[in-house]
XYZ file of C-alpha atoms in Angstrom:
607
model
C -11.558 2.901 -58.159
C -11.684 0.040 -56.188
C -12.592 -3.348 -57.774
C -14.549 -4.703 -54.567
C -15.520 -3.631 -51.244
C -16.866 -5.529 -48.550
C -20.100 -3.247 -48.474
C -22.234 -3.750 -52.023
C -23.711 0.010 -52.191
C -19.970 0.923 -52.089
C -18.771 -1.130 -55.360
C -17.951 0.545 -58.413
C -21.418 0.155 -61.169
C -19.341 -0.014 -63.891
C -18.834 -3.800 -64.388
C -18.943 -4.806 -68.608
C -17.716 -8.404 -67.934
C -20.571 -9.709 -65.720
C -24.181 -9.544 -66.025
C -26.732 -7.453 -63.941
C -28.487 -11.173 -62.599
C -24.920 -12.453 -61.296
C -23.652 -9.194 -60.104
C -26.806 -9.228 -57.630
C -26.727 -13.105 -56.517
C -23.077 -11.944 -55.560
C -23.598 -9.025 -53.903
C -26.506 -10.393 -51.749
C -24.101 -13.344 -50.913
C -21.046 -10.622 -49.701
C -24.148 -9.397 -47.753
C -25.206 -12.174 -46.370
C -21.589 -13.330 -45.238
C -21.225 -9.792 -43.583
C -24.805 -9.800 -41.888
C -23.583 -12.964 -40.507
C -20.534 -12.294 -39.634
C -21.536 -9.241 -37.738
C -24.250 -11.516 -35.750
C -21.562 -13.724 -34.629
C -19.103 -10.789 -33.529
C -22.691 -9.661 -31.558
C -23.371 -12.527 -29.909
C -19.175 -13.312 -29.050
C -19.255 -9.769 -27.669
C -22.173 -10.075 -25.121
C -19.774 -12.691 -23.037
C -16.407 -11.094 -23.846
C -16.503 -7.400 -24.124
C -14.588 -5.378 -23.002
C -11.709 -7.996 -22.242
C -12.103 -9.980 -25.066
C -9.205 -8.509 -27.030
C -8.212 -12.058 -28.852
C -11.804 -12.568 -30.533
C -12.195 -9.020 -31.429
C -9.161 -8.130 -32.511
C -9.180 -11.568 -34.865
C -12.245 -10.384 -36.461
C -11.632 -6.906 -36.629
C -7.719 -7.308 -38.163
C -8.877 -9.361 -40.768
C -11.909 -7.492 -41.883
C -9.234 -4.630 -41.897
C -6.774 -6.706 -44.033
C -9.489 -7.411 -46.775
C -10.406 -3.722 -46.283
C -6.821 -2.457 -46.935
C -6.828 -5.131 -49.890
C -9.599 -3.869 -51.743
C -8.628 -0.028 -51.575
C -5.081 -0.379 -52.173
C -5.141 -2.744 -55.101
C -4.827 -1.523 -58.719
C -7.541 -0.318 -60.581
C -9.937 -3.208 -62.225
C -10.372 -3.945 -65.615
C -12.810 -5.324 -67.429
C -11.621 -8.697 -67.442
C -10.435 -8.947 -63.949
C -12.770 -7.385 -62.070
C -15.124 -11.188 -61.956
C -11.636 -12.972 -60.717
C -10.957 -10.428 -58.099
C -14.149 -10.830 -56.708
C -13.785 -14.351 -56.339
C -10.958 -14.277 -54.438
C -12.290 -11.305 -52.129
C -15.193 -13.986 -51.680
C -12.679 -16.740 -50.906
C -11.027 -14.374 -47.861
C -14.394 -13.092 -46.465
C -15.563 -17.240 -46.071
C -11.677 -18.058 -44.705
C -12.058 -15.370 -42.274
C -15.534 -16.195 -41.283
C -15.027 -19.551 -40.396
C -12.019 -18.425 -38.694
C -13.824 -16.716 -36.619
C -16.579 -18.504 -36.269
C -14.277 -21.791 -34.904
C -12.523 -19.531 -32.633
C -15.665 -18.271 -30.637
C -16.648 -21.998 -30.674
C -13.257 -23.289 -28.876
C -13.870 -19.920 -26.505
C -17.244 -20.978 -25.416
C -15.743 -24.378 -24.711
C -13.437 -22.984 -22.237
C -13.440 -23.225 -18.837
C -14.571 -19.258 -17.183
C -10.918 -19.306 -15.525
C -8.960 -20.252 -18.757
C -11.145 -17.147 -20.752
C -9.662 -15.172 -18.394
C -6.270 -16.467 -18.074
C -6.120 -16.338 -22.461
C -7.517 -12.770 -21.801
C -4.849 -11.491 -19.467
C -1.944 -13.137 -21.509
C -3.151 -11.522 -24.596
C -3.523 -7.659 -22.648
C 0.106 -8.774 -21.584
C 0.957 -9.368 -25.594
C -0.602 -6.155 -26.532
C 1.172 -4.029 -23.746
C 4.856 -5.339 -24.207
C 4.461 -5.077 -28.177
C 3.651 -1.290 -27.548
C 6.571 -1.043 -25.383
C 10.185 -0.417 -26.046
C 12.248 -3.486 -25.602
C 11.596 -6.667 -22.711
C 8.562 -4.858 -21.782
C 9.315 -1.742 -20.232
C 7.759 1.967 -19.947
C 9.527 5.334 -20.796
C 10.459 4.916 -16.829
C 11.867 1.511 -16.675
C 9.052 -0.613 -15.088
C 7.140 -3.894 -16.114
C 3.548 -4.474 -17.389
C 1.797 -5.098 -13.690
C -1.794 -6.189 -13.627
C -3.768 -3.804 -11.702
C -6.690 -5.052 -9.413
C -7.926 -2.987 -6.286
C -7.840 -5.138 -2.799
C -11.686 -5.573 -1.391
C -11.518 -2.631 1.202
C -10.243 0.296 -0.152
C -13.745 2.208 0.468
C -16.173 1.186 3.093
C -19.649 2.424 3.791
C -21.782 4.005 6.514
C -22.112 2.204 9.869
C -25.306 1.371 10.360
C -25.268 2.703 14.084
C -26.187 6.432 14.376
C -24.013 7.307 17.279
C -21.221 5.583 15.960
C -21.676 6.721 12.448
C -21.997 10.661 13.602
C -18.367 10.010 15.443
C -16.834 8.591 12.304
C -18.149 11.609 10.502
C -16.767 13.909 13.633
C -13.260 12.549 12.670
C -13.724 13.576 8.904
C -14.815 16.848 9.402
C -11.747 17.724 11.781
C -9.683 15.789 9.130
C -11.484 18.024 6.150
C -10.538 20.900 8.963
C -6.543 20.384 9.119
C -6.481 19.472 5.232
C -7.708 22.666 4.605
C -5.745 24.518 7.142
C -2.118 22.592 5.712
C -3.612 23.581 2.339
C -4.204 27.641 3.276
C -1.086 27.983 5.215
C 2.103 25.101 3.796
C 0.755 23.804 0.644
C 4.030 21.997 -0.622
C 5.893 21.897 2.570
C 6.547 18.925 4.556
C 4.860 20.797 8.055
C 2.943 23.214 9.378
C 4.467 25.464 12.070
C 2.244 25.607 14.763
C 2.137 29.242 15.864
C 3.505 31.016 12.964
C 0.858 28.917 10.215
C 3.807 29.076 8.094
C 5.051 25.767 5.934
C 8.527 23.880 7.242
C 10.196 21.872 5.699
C 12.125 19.160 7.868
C 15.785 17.988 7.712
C 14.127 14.500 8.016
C 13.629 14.483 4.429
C 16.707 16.769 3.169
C 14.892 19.406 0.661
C 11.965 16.802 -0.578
C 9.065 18.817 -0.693
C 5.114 17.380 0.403
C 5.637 14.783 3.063
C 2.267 15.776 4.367
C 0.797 15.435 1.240
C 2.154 12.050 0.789
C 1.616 11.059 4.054
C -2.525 11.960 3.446
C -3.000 10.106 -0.016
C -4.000 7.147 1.725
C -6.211 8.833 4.398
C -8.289 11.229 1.440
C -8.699 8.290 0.372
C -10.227 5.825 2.359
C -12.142 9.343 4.091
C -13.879 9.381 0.129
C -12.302 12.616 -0.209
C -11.730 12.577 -3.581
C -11.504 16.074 -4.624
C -9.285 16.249 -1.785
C -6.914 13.528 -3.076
C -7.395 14.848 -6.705
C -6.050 17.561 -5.938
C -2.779 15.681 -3.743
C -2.290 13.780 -7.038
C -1.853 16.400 -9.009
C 0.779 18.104 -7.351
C 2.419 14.549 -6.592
C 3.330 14.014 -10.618
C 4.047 18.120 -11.313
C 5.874 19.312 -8.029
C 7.223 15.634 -6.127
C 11.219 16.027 -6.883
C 13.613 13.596 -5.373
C 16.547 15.057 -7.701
C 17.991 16.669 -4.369
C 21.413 16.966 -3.428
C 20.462 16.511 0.416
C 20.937 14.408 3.367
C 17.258 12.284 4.167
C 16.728 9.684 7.178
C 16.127 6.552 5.171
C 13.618 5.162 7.369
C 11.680 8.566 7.526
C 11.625 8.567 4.050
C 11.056 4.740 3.269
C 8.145 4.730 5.995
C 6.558 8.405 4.757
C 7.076 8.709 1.198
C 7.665 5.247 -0.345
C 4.907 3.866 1.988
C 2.160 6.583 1.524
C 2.820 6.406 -2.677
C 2.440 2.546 -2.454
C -0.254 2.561 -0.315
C -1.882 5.595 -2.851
C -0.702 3.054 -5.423
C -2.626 0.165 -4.296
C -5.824 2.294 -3.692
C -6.555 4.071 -6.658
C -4.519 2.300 -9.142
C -2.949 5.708 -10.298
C 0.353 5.150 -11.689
C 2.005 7.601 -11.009
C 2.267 6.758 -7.508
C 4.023 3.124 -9.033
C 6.734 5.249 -10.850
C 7.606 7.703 -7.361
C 7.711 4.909 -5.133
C 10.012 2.956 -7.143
C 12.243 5.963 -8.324
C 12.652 6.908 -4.357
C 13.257 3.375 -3.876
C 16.430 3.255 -6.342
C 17.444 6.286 -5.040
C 17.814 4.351 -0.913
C 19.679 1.753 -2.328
C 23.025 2.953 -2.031
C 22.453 2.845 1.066
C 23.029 -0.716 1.713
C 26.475 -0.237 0.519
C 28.216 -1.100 3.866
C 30.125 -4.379 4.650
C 27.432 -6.011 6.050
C 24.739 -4.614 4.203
C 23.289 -2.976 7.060
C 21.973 0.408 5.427
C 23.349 3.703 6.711
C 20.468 5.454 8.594
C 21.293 9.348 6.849
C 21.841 8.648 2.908
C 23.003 11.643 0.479
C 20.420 11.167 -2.557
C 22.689 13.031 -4.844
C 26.161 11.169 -4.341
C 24.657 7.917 -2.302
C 26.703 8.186 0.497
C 25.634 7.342 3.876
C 26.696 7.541 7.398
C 24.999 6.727 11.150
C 23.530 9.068 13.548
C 26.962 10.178 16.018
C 25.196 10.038 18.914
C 23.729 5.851 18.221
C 26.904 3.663 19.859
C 29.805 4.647 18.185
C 28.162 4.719 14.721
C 25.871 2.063 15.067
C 22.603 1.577 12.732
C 19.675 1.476 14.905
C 17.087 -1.466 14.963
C 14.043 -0.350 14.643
C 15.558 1.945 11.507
C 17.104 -0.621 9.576
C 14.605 -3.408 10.472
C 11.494 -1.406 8.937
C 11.755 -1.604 5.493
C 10.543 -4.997 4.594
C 7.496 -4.638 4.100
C 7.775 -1.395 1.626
C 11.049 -2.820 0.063
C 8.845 -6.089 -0.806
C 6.333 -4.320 -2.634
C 8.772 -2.359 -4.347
C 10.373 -5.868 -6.022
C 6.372 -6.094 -6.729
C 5.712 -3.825 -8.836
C 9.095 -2.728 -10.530
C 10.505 -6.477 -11.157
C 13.622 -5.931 -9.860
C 14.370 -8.479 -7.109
C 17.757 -6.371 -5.818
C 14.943 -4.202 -3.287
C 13.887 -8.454 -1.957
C 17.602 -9.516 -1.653
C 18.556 -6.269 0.599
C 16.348 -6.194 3.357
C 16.365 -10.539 3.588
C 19.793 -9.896 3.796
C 19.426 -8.063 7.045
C 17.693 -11.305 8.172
C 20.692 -13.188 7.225
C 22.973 -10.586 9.442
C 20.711 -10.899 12.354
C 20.105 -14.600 12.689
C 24.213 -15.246 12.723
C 24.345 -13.559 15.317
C 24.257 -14.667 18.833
C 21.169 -12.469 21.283
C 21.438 -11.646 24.493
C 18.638 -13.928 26.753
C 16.899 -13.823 23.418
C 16.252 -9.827 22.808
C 17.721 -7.659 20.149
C 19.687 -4.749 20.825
C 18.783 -1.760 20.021
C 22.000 -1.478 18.356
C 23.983 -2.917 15.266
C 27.413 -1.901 13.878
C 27.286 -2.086 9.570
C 31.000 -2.717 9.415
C 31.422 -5.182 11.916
C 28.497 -7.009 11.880
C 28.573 -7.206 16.019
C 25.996 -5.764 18.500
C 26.515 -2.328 19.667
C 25.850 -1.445 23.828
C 23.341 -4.199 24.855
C 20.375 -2.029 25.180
C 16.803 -3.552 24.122
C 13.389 -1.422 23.948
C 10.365 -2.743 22.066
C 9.846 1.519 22.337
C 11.985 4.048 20.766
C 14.876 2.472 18.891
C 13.466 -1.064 18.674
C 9.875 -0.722 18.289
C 9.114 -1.720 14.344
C 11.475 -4.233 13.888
C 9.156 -6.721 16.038
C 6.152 -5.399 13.993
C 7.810 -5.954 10.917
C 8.673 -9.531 11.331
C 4.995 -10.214 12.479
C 3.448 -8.203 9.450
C 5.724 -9.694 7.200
C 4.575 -12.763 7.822
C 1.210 -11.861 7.305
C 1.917 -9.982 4.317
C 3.213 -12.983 2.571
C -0.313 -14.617 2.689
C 1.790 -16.608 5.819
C 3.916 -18.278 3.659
C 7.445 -16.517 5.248
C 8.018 -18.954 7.762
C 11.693 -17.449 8.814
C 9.560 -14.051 9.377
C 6.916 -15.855 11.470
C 9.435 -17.348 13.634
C 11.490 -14.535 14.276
C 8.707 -12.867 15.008
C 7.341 -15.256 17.878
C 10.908 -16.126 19.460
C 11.299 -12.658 20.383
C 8.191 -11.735 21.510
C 8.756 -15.037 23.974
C 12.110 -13.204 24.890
C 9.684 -10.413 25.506
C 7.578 -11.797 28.259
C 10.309 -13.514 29.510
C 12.617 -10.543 30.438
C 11.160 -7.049 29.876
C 7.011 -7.950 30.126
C 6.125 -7.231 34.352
C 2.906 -6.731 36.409
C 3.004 -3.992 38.717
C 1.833 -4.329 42.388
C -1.773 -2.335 41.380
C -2.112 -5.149 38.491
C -1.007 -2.741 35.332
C 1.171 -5.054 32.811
C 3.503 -3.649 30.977
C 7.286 -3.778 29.212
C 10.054 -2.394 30.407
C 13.321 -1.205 29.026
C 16.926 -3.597 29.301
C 20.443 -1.846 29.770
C 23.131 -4.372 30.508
C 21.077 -7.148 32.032
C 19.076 -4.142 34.236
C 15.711 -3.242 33.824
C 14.222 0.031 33.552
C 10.625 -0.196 34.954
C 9.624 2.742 32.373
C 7.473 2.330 29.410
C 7.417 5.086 26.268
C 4.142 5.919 24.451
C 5.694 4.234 21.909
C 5.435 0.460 23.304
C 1.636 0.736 23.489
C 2.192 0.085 19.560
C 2.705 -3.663 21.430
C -0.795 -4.179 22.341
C -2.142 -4.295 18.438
C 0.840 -5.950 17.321
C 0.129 -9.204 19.886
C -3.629 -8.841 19.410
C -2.361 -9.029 15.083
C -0.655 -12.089 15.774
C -2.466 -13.880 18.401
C -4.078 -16.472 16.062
C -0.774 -17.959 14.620
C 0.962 -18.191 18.325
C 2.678 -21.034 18.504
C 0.660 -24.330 20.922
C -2.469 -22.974 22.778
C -1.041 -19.398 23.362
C -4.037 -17.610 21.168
C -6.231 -16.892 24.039
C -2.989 -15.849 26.533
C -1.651 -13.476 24.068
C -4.978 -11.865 23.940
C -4.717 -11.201 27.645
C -1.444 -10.157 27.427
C -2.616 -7.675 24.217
C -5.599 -6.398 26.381
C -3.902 -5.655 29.844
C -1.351 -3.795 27.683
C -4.143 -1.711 26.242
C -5.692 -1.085 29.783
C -2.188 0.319 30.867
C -1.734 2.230 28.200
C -5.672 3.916 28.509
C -3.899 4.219 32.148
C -1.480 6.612 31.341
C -4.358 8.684 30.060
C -7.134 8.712 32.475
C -4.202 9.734 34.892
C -3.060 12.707 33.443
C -5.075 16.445 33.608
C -5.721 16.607 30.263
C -6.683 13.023 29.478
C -3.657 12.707 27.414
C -1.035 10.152 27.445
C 2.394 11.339 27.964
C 5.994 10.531 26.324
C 7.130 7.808 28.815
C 5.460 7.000 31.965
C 7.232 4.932 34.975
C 6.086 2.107 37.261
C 9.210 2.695 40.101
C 8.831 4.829 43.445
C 5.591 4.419 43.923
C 3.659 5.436 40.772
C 1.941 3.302 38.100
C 1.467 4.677 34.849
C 2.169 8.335 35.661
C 5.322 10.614 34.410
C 7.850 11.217 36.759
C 10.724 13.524 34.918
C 10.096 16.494 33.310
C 11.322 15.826 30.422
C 8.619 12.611 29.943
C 5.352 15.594 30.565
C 4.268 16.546 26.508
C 1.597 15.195 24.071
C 2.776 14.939 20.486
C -0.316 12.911 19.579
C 1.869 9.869 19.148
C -0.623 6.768 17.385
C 0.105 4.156 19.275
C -2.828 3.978 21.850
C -5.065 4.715 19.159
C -3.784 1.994 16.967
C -4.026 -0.841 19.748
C -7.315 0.319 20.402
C -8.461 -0.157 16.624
C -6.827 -3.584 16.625
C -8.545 -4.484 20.449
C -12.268 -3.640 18.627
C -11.571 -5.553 15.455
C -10.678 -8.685 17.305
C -12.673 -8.397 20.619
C -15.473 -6.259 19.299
C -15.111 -4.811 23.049
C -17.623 -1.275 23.254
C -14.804 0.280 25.377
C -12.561 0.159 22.852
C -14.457 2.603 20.592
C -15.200 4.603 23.791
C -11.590 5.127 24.646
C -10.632 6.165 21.402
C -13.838 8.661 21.395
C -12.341 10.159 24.825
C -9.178 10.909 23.131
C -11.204 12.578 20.454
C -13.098 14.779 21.983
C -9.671 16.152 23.632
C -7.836 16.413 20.894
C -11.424 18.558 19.452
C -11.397 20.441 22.222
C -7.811 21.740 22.358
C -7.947 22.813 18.355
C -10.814 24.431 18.854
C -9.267 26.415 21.520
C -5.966 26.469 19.822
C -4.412 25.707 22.614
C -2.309 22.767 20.277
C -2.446 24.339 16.781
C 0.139 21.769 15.605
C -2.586 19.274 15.898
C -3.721 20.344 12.736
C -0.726 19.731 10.970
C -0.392 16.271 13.102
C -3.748 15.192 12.227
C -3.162 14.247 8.776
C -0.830 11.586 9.643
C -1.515 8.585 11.295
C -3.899 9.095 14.208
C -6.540 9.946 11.938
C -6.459 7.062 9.905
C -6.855 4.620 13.077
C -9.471 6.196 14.532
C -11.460 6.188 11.514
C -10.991 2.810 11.069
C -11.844 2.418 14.855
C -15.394 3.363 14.052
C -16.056 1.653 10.502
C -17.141 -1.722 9.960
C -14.208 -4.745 9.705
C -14.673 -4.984 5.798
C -12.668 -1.578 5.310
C -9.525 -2.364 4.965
C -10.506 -5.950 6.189
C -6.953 -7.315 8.337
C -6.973 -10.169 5.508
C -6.435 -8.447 2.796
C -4.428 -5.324 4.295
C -1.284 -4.674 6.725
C -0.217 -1.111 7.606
C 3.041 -0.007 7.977
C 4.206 1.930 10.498
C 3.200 4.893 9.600
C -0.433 3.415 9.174
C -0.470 3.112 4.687
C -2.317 0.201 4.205
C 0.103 -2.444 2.029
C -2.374 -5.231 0.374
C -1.542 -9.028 1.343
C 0.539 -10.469 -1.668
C -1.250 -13.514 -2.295
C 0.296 -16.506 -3.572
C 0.008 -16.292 -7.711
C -1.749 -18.952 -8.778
C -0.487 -17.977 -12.662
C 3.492 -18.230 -11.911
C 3.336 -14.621 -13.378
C 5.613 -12.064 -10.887
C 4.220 -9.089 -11.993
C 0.359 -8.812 -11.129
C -0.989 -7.012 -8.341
C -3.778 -9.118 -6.374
């Protein structure tokens, strides 16, 4: 039997050494320290729960300590039982005004220093519960989870333009549901047969589409939808494969869509894919220069170059898109090595010497020298200048060498490749040797967005002329639209012979829904706020309806899950979803939040 417990109707009756008078005065004392007490905890609760883990757990562990005291200790006797009490007395007061001067020197603090003493000691409680230095079963650091204003928006208050943003759900619910009937678990959907395939892109990984849609279920509020993605992401997503992958396919497609589904819904199982894909590209910076290998072996780690790229060359716009993913992977898994490999490219790159200014598309990883002098902000060269811009921007603007790499070579741009055509149609052309190529791939109208993105931070007074240059390259690109049968841009389109904007070659004629207009167009209406914006992109929609509904383009409902759905929803929502910043997008359109500077010193939260 207990001698004492801190509740009176719970103490043993039995007491021969004290009288019936003192036994009460003591009992409504332990009562009255207890009521009290329990007012205080109240009243500390109302301004700290539920973060308030320090002033909680102080009361609660010692009330718990006196608790364990009382029940544990030997049974009283008759002449003990008055001396234990007073010293279970003596603990309840110590504790009390323990507490009670701790809640005071709380409510004296500033609101930001609560909440810095409240993080530190969630930090304390999570690395104690940890193995050792802090890590999880899978290797990663404590990181402080807090959603990016954006992630969600709401209706626009405009009815047309809300029933088109709705329009773009519903064909988006349409081609989930389709990849889900017909390929659930592959990486494609074949287009006639409605069977799943599986590219060589990504060796035998399984669910690129599904990865590639986290992001876009989720911003659509299709949350049953992206349930659903989840789950099969942490029971089915395997990257144990012994199987050649395209490391910028992969980095761009799987480690962007898990950190963008990361950074939306906090789940963390997205943290632990992204990383574990991420240590499994790292061999592939294991060349002399540290210029990755573009095809990596996930298995053994060895890499090679595509034959066909300049005698074995890595190719620019490969190896020059990963900063931005490779970043957020040092982020969130604490290990700088992921930083270090892709600024390391930047150290390869700026010892080099470049030809009027451009880089080639080019880049040998043994030799460290240029490969055939061939520069295209299209195909081969596109996301390297987009990088350097939104890495920039990524680093709340505090990567200076990013910023100007970025606006040196888009002056190297306008200098050599940017012309006007005789009928007043800018655009960029291609550079082989010195020669231009007056031909400009779907691909470059990526260029438009990118200028209008970085227009404010130009260098002198350029704002306002690289807004021109961002909008005629936009009009161009519409161009190679309205010009066509179908209203649909094709694969490269030529300015030479006597045609603007129009395919010449055969080969140039096909429609893969390619992004790019779509994306300068959503950039053009954030900044300009320009009606034709959202009415170009709403001709391209109704095309694109049309042809699925006629199945004359089945793959479309495969192809609509990836990016061009996410910027033409964006195109018609209001600037606060995924607000520009707070957000950049990869190149594949995830949405990466801004890493703001920490005000704290501590690496490892997530603003």
């Amino acid at each position: 039997m207990p001698v004492a417990t801190l509740l009176p109707f719970t103490a043993t009756p039995n007491r021969k050494s004290a009288s019936p008078t003192s036994f009460r005065l003591t009992e409504k004392f332990i009562l009255l320290l207890v009521f009290s007490a329990f007012i205080t905890l109240c009243f500390g609760a109302i301004f700290f729960l539920p973060d308030s883990s320090k002033l909680l757990s102080g009361v609660f562990f010692h009330s718990s300590a006196v608790e364990t005291n009382t029940r544990t200790g030997p049974d009283s006797s008759d002449s003990g039982s008055a001396g234990n009490d007073d010293r279970v007395l003596a603990k309840i007061r110590k504790d009390h005004e323990k507490a009670l001067l701790e809640a005071k020197d709380t409510l004296q603090k500033r609101p930001d220093e609560i909440k810095q003493d409240i993080i530190i000691e969630k930090e304390k409680v999570v690395k104690e519960s940890m193995g050792q230095g802090g890590k999880d079963v899978n290797n990663l650091p404590f990181v402080e989870y807090r959603r990016p204003p954006g992630a969600t928006g709401h209706e626009p208050l405009d009815p047309e333009t809300r029933d088109r943003r709705a329009k773009i759900k519903e064909m988006m619910k349409h081609a989930w549901d389709s990849y889900r009937r017909y390929a659930w678990g592959s990486n494609e959907l074949r287009p006639v047969s409605k069977q799943g395939h599986s590219s060589n892109l990504f060796g035998s990984i399984k669910g690129a589409t599904i990865v590639d849609a986290l992001d876009t279920l989720y911003i659509m509020e299709m949350f049953e939808e992206f349930d659903a993605a989840t789950d099969w992401v942490e029971k089915n997503l395997d990257f144990n494969v012994n199987a050649e992958v395209s490391v910028f396919e992969v980095n761009i497609r799987f480690v962007g869509g898990l950190l963008s589904a990361y950074y939306l819904s906090g789940k963390e199982v997205f943290r632990r894919k992204a990383v574990e894909l991420g240590e499994k590209l790292l061999p592939a910076f294991k060349t002399p220069t540290g210029i990755p290998w573009a095809l990596l072996n996930l298995k053994s780690g060895i890499g090679r170059n595509w034959p066909w790229a300049s005698g074995g060359s890595s190719i620019l716009a490969e190896y020059g898109t990963l900063h931005l993913e490779f970043m957020h992977l040092s982020k969130l898994s604490g290990n700088p090595e992921f930083a270090q490999k892709v600024m390391n490219i930047r150290k390869v790159l700026n010892r080099l010497d470049k030809p009027q200014g451009l880089y080639p598309n080019y880049l040998n990883p043994n030799s460290g020298q240029w490969g055939q002098h061939h520069v295209s902000v299209g195909g081969l060269g596109d996301s390297f200048y987009e990088y350097l811009l939104k890495a920039w921007l990524m680093s709340d603007k505090t990567d200076e060498e990013g910023k100007k790499m970025y606006y040196d070579a888009l002056q190297a741009i306008e200098t050599n490749l940017m012309r006007k055509s005789s009928g007043g149609l800018t655009y960029i052309a291609e550079w082989k040797g010195g020669l231009l190529e007056h031909k400009m791939g779907h691909l470059t109208c990526f260029a438009g967005g990118m200028i209008a993105l970085g227009a404010d931070g130009a260098p002198g007074d350029k704002t306002g002329h690289q807004m021109e240059q961002a909008a005629e390259i936009a009009r161009t690109c519409h161009e190679s639209y309205a010009r066509t049968a179908l209203k649909l841009g094709p694969e490269a389109f030529r300015f030479d012979g006597g045609v603007e904007a129009i395919a010449t070659r055969q080969n140039e004629k096909y429609f893969i829904l390619r992004p790019e207009v779509i994306e300068t167009y959503m950039y053009m209406w954030r900044f300009t706020h320009d009606p034709k914006y959202r009415e170009w992109g709403w001709e391209a929609v109704q095309v694109q309806h049309f042809l699925i509904k006629m199945k004359t383009v089945f793959c479309l409902i495969s192809k609509l899950l990836f990016v061009s759905s996410r910027y033409l929803y964006l195109l018609f929502s209001d600037d606060d979803h995924l607000p520009f910043d707070h957000w950049v997008f990869n190149t594949e359109a995830h949405p990466l939040p801004v890493i703001k500077k920490d005000k704290t010193d501590r690496p490892n939260e997530v603003e």
